[in-house]
PDB file of C-alpha atoms in Angstrom:
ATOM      1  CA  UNK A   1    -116.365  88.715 -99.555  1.00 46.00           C
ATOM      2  CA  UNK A   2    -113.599  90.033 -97.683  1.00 56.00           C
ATOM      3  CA  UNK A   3    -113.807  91.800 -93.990  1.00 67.00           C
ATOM      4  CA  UNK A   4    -111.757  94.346 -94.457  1.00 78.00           C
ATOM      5  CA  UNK A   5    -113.219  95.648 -90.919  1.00 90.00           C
ATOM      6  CA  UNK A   6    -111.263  93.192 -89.681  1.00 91.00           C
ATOM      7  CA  UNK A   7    -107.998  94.880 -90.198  1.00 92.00           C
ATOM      8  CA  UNK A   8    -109.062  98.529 -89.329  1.00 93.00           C
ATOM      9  CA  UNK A   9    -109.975  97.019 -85.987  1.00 95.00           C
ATOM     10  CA  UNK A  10    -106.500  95.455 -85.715  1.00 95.00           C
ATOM     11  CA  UNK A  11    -104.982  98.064 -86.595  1.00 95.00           C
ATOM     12  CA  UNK A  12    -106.630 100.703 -84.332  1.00 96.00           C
ATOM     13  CA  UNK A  13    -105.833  97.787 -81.821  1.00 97.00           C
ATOM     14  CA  UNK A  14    -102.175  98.432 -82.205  1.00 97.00           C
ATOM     15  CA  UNK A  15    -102.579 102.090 -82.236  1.00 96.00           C
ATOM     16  CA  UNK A  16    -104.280 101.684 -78.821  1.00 97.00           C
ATOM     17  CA  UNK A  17    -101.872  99.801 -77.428  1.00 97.00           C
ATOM     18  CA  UNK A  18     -99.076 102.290 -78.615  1.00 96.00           C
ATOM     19  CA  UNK A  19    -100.637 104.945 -76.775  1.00 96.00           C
ATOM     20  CA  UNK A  20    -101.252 103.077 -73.835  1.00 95.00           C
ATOM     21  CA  UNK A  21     -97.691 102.603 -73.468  1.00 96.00           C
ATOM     22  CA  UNK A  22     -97.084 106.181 -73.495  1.00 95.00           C
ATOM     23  CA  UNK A  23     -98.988 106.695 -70.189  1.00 94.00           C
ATOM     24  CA  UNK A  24     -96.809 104.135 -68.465  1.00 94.00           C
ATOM     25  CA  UNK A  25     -93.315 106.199 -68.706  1.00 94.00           C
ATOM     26  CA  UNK A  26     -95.288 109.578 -68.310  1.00 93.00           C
ATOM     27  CA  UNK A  27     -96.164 108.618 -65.565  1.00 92.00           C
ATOM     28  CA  UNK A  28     -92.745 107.297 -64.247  1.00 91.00           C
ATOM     29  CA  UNK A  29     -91.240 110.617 -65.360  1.00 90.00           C
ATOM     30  CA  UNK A  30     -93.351 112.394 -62.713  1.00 87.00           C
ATOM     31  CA  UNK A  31     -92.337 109.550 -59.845  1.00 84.00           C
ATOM     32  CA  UNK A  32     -88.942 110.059 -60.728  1.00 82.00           C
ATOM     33  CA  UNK A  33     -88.643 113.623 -59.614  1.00 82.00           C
ATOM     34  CA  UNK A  34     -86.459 113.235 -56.074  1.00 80.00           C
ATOM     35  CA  UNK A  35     -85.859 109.870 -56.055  1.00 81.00           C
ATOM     36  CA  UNK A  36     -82.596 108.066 -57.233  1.00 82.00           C
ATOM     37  CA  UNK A  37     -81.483 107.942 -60.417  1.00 87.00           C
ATOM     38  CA  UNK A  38     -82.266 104.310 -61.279  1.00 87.00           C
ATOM     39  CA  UNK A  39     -86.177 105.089 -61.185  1.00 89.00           C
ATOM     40  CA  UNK A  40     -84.981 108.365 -63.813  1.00 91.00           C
ATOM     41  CA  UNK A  41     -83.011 105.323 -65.858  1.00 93.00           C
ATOM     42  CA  UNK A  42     -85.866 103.179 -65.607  1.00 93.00           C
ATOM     43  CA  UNK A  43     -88.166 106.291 -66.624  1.00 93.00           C
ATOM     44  CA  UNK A  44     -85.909 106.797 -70.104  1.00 94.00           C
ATOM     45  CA  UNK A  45     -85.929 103.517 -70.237  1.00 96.00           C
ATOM     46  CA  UNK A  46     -89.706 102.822 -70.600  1.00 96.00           C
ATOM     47  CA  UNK A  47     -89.637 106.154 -72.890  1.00 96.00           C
ATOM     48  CA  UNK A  48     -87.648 104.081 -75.645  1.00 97.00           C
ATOM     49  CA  UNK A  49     -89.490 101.335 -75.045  1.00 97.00           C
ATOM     50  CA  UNK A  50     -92.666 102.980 -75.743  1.00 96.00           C
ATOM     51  CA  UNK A  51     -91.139 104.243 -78.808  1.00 96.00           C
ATOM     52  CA  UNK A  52     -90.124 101.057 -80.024  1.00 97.00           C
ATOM     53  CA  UNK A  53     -93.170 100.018 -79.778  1.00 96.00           C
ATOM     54  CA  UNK A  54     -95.205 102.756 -81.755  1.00 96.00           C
ATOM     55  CA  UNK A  55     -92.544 101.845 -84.647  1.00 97.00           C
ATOM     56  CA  UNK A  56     -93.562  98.005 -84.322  1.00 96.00           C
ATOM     57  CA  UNK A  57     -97.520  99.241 -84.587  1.00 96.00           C
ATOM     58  CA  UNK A  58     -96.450 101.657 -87.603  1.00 96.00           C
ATOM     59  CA  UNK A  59     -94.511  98.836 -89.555  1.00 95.00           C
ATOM     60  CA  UNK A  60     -97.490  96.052 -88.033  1.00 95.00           C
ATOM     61  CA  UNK A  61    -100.506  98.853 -89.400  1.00 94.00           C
ATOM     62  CA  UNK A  62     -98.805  99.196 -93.039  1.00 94.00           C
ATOM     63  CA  UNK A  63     -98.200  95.428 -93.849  1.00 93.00           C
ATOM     64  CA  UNK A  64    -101.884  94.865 -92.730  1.00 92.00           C
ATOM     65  CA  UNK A  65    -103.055  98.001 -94.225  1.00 91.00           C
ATOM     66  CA  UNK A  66    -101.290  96.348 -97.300  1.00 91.00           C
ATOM     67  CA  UNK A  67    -103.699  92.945 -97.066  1.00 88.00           C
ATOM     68  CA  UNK A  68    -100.916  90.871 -95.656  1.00 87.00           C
ATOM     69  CA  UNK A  69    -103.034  89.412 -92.977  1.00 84.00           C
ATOM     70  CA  UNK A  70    -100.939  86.722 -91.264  1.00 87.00           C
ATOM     71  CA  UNK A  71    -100.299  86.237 -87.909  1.00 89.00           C
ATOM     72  CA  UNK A  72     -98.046  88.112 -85.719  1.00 91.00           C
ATOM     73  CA  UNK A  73     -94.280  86.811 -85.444  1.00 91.00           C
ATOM     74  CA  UNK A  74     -94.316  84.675 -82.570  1.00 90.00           C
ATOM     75  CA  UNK A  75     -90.947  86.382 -81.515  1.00 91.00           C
ATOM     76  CA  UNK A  76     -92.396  89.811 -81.217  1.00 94.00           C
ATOM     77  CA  UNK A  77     -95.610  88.657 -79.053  1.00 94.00           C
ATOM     78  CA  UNK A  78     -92.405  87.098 -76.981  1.00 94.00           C
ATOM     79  CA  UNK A  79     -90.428  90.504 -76.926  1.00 95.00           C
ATOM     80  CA  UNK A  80     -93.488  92.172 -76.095  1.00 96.00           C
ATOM     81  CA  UNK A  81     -93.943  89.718 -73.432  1.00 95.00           C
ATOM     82  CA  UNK A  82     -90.727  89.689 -72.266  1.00 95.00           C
ATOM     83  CA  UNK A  83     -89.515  93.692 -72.148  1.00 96.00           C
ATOM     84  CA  UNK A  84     -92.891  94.566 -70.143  1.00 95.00           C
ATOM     85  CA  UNK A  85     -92.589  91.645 -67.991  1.00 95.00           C
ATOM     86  CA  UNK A  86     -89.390  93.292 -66.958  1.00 95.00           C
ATOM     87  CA  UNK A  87     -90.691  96.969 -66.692  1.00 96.00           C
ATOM     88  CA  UNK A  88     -93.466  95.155 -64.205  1.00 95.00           C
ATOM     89  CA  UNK A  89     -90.527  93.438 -61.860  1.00 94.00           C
ATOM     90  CA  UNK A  90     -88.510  96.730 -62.024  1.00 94.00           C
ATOM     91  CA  UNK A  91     -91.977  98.858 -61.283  1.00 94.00           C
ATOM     92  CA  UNK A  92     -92.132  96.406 -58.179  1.00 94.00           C
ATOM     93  CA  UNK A  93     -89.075  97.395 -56.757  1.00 91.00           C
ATOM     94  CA  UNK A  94     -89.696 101.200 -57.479  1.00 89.00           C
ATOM     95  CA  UNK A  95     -93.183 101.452 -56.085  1.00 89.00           C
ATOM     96  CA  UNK A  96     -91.922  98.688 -52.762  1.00 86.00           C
ATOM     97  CA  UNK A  97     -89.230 101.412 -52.108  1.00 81.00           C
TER      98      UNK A  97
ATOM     99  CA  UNK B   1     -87.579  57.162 -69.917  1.00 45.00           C
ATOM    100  CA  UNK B   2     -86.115  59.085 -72.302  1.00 49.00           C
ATOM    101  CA  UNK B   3     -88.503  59.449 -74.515  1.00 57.00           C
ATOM    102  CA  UNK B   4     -91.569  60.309 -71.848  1.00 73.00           C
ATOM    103  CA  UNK B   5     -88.556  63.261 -70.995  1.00 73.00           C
ATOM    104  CA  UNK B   6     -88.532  64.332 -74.402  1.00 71.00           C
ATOM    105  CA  UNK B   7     -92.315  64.509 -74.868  1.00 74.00           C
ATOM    106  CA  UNK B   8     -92.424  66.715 -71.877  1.00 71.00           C
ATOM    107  CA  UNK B   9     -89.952  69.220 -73.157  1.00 67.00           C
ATOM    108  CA  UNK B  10     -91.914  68.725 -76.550  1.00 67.00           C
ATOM    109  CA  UNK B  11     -94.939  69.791 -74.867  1.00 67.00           C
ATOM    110  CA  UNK B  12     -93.298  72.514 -72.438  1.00 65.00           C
ATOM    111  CA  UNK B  13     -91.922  73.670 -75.490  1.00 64.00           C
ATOM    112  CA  UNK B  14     -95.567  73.725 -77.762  1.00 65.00           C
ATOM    113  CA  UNK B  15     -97.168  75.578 -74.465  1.00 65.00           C
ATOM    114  CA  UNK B  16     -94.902  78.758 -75.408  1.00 71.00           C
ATOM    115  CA  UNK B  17     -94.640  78.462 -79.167  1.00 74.00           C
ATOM    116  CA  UNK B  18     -96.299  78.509 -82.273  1.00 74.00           C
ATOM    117  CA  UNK B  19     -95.206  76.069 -84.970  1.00 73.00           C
ATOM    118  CA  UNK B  20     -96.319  78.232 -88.179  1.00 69.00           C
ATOM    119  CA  UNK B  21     -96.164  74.747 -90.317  1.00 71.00           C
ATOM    120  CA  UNK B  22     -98.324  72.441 -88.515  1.00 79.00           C
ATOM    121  CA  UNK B  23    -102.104  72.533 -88.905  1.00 82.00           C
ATOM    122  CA  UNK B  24    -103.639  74.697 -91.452  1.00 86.00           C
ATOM    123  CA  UNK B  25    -103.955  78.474 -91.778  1.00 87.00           C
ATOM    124  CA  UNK B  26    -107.104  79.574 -90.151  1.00 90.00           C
ATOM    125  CA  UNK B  27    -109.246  81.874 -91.394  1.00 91.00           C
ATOM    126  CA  UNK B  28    -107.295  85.150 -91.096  1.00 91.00           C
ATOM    127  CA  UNK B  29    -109.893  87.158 -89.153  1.00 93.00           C
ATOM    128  CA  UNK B  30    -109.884  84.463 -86.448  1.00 93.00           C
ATOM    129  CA  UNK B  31    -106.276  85.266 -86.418  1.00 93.00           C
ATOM    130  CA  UNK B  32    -106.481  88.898 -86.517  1.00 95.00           C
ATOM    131  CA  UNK B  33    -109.134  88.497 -83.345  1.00 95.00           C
ATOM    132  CA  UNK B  34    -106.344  86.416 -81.666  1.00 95.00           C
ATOM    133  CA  UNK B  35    -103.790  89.309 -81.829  1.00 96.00           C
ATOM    134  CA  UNK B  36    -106.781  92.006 -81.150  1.00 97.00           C
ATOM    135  CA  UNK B  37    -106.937  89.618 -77.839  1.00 96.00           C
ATOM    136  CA  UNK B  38    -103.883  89.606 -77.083  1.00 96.00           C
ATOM    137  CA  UNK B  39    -103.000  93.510 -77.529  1.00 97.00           C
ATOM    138  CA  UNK B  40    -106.109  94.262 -75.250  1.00 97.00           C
ATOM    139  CA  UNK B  41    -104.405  91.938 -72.093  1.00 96.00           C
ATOM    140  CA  UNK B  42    -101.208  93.856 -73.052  1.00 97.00           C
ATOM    141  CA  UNK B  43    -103.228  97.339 -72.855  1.00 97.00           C
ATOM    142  CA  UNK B  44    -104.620  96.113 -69.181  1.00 96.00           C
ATOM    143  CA  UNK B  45    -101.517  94.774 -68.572  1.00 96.00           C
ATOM    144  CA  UNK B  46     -99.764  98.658 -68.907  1.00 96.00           C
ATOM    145  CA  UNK B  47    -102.333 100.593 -67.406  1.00 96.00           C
ATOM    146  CA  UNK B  48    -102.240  98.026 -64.104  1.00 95.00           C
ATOM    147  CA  UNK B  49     -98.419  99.060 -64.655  1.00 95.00           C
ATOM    148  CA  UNK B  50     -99.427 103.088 -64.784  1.00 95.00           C
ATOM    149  CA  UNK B  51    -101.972 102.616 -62.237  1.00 95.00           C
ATOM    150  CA  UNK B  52     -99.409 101.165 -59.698  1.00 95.00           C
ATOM    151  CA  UNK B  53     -97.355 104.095 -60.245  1.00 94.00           C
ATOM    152  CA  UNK B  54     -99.829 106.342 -60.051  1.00 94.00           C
ATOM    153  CA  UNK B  55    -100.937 104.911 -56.629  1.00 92.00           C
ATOM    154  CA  UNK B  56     -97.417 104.946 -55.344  1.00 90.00           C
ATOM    155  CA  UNK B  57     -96.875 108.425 -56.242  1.00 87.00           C
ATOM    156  CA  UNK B  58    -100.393 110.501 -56.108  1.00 87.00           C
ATOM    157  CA  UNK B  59    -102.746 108.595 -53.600  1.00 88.00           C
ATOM    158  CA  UNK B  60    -102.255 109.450 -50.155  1.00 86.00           C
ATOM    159  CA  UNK B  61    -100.912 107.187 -47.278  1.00 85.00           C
ATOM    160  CA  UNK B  62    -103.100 104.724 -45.523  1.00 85.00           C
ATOM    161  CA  UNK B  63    -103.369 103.903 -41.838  1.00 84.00           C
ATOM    162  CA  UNK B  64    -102.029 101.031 -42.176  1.00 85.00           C
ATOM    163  CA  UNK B  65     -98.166 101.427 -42.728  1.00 84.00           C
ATOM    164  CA  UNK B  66     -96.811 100.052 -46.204  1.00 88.00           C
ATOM    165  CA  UNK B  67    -100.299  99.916 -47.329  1.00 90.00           C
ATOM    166  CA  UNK B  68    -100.305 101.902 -50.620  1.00 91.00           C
ATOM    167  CA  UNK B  69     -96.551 100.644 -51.363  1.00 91.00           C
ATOM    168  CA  UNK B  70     -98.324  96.712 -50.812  1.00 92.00           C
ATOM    169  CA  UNK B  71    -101.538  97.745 -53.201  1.00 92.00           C
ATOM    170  CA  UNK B  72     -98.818  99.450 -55.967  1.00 94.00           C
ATOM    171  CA  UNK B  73     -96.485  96.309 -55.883  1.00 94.00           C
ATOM    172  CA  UNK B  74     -99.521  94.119 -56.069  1.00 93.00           C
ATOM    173  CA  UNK B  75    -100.692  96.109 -59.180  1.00 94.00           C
ATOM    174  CA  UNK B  76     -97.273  95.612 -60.861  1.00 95.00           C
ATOM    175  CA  UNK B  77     -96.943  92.116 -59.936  1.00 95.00           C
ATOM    176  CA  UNK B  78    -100.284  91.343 -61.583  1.00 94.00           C
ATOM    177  CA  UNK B  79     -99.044  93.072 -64.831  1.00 95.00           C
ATOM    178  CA  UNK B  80     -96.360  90.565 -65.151  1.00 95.00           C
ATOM    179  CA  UNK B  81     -98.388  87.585 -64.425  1.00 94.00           C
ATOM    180  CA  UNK B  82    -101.452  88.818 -66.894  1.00 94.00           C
ATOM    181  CA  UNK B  83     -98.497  89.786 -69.548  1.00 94.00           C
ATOM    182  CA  UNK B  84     -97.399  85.967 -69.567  1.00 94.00           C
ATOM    183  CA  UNK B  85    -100.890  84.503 -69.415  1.00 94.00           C
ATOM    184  CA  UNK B  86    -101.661  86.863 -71.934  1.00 95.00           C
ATOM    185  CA  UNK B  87     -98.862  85.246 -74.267  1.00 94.00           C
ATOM    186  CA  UNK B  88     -99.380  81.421 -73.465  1.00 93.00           C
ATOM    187  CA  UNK B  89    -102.811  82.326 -74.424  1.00 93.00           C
ATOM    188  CA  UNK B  90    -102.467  83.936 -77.596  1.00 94.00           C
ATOM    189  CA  UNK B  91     -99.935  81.276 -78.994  1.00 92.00           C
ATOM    190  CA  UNK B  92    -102.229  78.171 -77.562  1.00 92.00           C
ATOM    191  CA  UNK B  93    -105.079  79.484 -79.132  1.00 93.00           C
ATOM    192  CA  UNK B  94    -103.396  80.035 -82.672  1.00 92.00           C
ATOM    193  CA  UNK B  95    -101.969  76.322 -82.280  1.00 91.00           C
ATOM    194  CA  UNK B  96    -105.723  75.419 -81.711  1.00 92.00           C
ATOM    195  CA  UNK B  97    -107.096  77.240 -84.454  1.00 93.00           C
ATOM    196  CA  UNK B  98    -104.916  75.582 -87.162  1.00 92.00           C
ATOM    197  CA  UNK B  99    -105.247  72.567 -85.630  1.00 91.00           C
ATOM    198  CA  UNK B 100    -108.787  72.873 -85.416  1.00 91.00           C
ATOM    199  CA  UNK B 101    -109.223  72.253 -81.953  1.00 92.00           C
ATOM    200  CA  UNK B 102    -111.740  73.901 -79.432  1.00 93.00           C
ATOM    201  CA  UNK B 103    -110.029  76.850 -78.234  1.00 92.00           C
ATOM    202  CA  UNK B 104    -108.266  76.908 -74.895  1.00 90.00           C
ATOM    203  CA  UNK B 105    -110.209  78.521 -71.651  1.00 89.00           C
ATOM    204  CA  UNK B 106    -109.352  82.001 -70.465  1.00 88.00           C
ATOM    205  CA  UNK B 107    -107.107  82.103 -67.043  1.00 88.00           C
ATOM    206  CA  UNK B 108    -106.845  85.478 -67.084  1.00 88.00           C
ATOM    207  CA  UNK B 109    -110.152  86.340 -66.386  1.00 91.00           C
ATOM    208  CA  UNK B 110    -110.735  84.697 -63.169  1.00 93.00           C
ATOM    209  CA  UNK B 111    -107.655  86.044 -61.860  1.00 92.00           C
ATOM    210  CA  UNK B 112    -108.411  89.456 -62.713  1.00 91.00           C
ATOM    211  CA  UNK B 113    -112.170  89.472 -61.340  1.00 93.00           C
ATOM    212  CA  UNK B 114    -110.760  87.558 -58.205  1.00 94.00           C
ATOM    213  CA  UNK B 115    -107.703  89.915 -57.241  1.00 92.00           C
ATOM    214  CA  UNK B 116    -110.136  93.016 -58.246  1.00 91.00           C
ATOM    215  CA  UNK B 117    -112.901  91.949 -56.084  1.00 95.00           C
ATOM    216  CA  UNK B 118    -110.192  91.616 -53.056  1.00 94.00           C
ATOM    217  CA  UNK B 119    -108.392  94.890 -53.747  1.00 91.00           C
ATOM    218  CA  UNK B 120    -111.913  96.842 -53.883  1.00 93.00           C
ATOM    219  CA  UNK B 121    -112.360  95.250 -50.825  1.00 95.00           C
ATOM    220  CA  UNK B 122    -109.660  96.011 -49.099  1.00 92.00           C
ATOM    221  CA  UNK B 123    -109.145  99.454 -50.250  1.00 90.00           C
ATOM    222  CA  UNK B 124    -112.694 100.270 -49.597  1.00 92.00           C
ATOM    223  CA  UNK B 125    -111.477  99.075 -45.835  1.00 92.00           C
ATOM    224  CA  UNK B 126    -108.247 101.152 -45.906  1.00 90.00           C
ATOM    225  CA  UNK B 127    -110.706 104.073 -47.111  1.00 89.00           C
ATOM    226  CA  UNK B 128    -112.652 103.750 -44.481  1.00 90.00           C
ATOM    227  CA  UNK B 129    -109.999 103.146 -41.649  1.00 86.00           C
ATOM    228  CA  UNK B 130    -108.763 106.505 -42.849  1.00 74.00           C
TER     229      UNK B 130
END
């Protein structure tokens, strides 16, 4: 027997998390309006960020949708890791200033 | 010497890494709940990001000078630490899984209920103080 349930959740887990994203540069956008220009950079920024990540999920969602069920590439938990760590020290600056 | 030195970096290295051929692959639903894990700290991890952002930019200022500014960097600076906990996590408990070891405690946790309980604590102050 196979959970199949198992994927869907995973994969609605992604979509989540896609969307989530979203909020974080919407957000930004509005901050943005009358400040400097580096919290607009940072805002565009974030935007492609977010997009990059709803590709990931779409390209994540198909291979699991597809029953390859392995484990995430270490290196893209890492960029994950990585690119919002650096939104987070750049959002400390913006929201400090 | 040098070879205590090298089992250090060995095991710095196996804290942020997962070494795909070691161990065998565990059942792949465990491993799907890993990533499901890890995706929800990432999701907290954004909207503490969106939240500081928010507070910087909609919530109005606080008696206390630099207040909201402190909360909003606090908020952001907690998104970076979860976001790296979050990782170390994920990959240590995928090492333990294959190598069928008991999985590792959660850090995160505490450190989220701690620094909530303080900031509801303090705002609630601040709120009150006017």
């Amino acid at each position: 027997m196979t959970d199949g349930l198992a994927s869907e959740r995973t994969r609605e887990a992604w979509a989540r998390t896609a969307l989530a994203a979203l909020v974080y540069p919407i957000v930004l956008v509005r901050s943005a309006e009358g400040r400097a220009w580096p919290v607009a950079a940072l805002a565009v920024l974030a935007m492609v960020a977010a997009g990059a990540l709803s590709v990931l999920c779409g390209v994540r969602t198909r291979r699991l949708a597809n029953g390859a069920v392995g484990p995430l590439a270490p290196s893209v938990g890492l960029g994950i890791t990585v690119v919002t760590a650096l939104f987070a020290a750049a959002t400390v600056g913006v929201v400090a200033t | 010497m040098e070879g205590s030195e090298e089992d250090r970096a060995t095991r710095r290295a196996r804290k942020w890494s997962i070494d795909l051929e070691s161990g065998e692959e565990p059942d792949y639903r465990f491993t799907l709940a890993n990533e499901r894990t890890f995706l929800a700290w990432v999701r907290t991890s954004l909207a503490l990001l969106a939240g500081a952002v928010a507070i910087r930019e909609f919530v109005e200022s606080f008696a206390f000078r630099g207040a909201r500014r402190g909360i909003a960097a606090c908020a952001a600076g907690l998104s970076a630490v979860l976001l790296v906990l979050a990782y170390r996590r994920w990959v240590r408990a995928q090492r333990a899984m294959r190598m069928r070891e008991p999985l590792p405690p959660s850090v995160g946790i505490p450190i989220v209920a701690s620094v909530l309980t303080v900031s509801a604590i303090v705002i609630g102050v601040l709120v009150i103080l006017g």
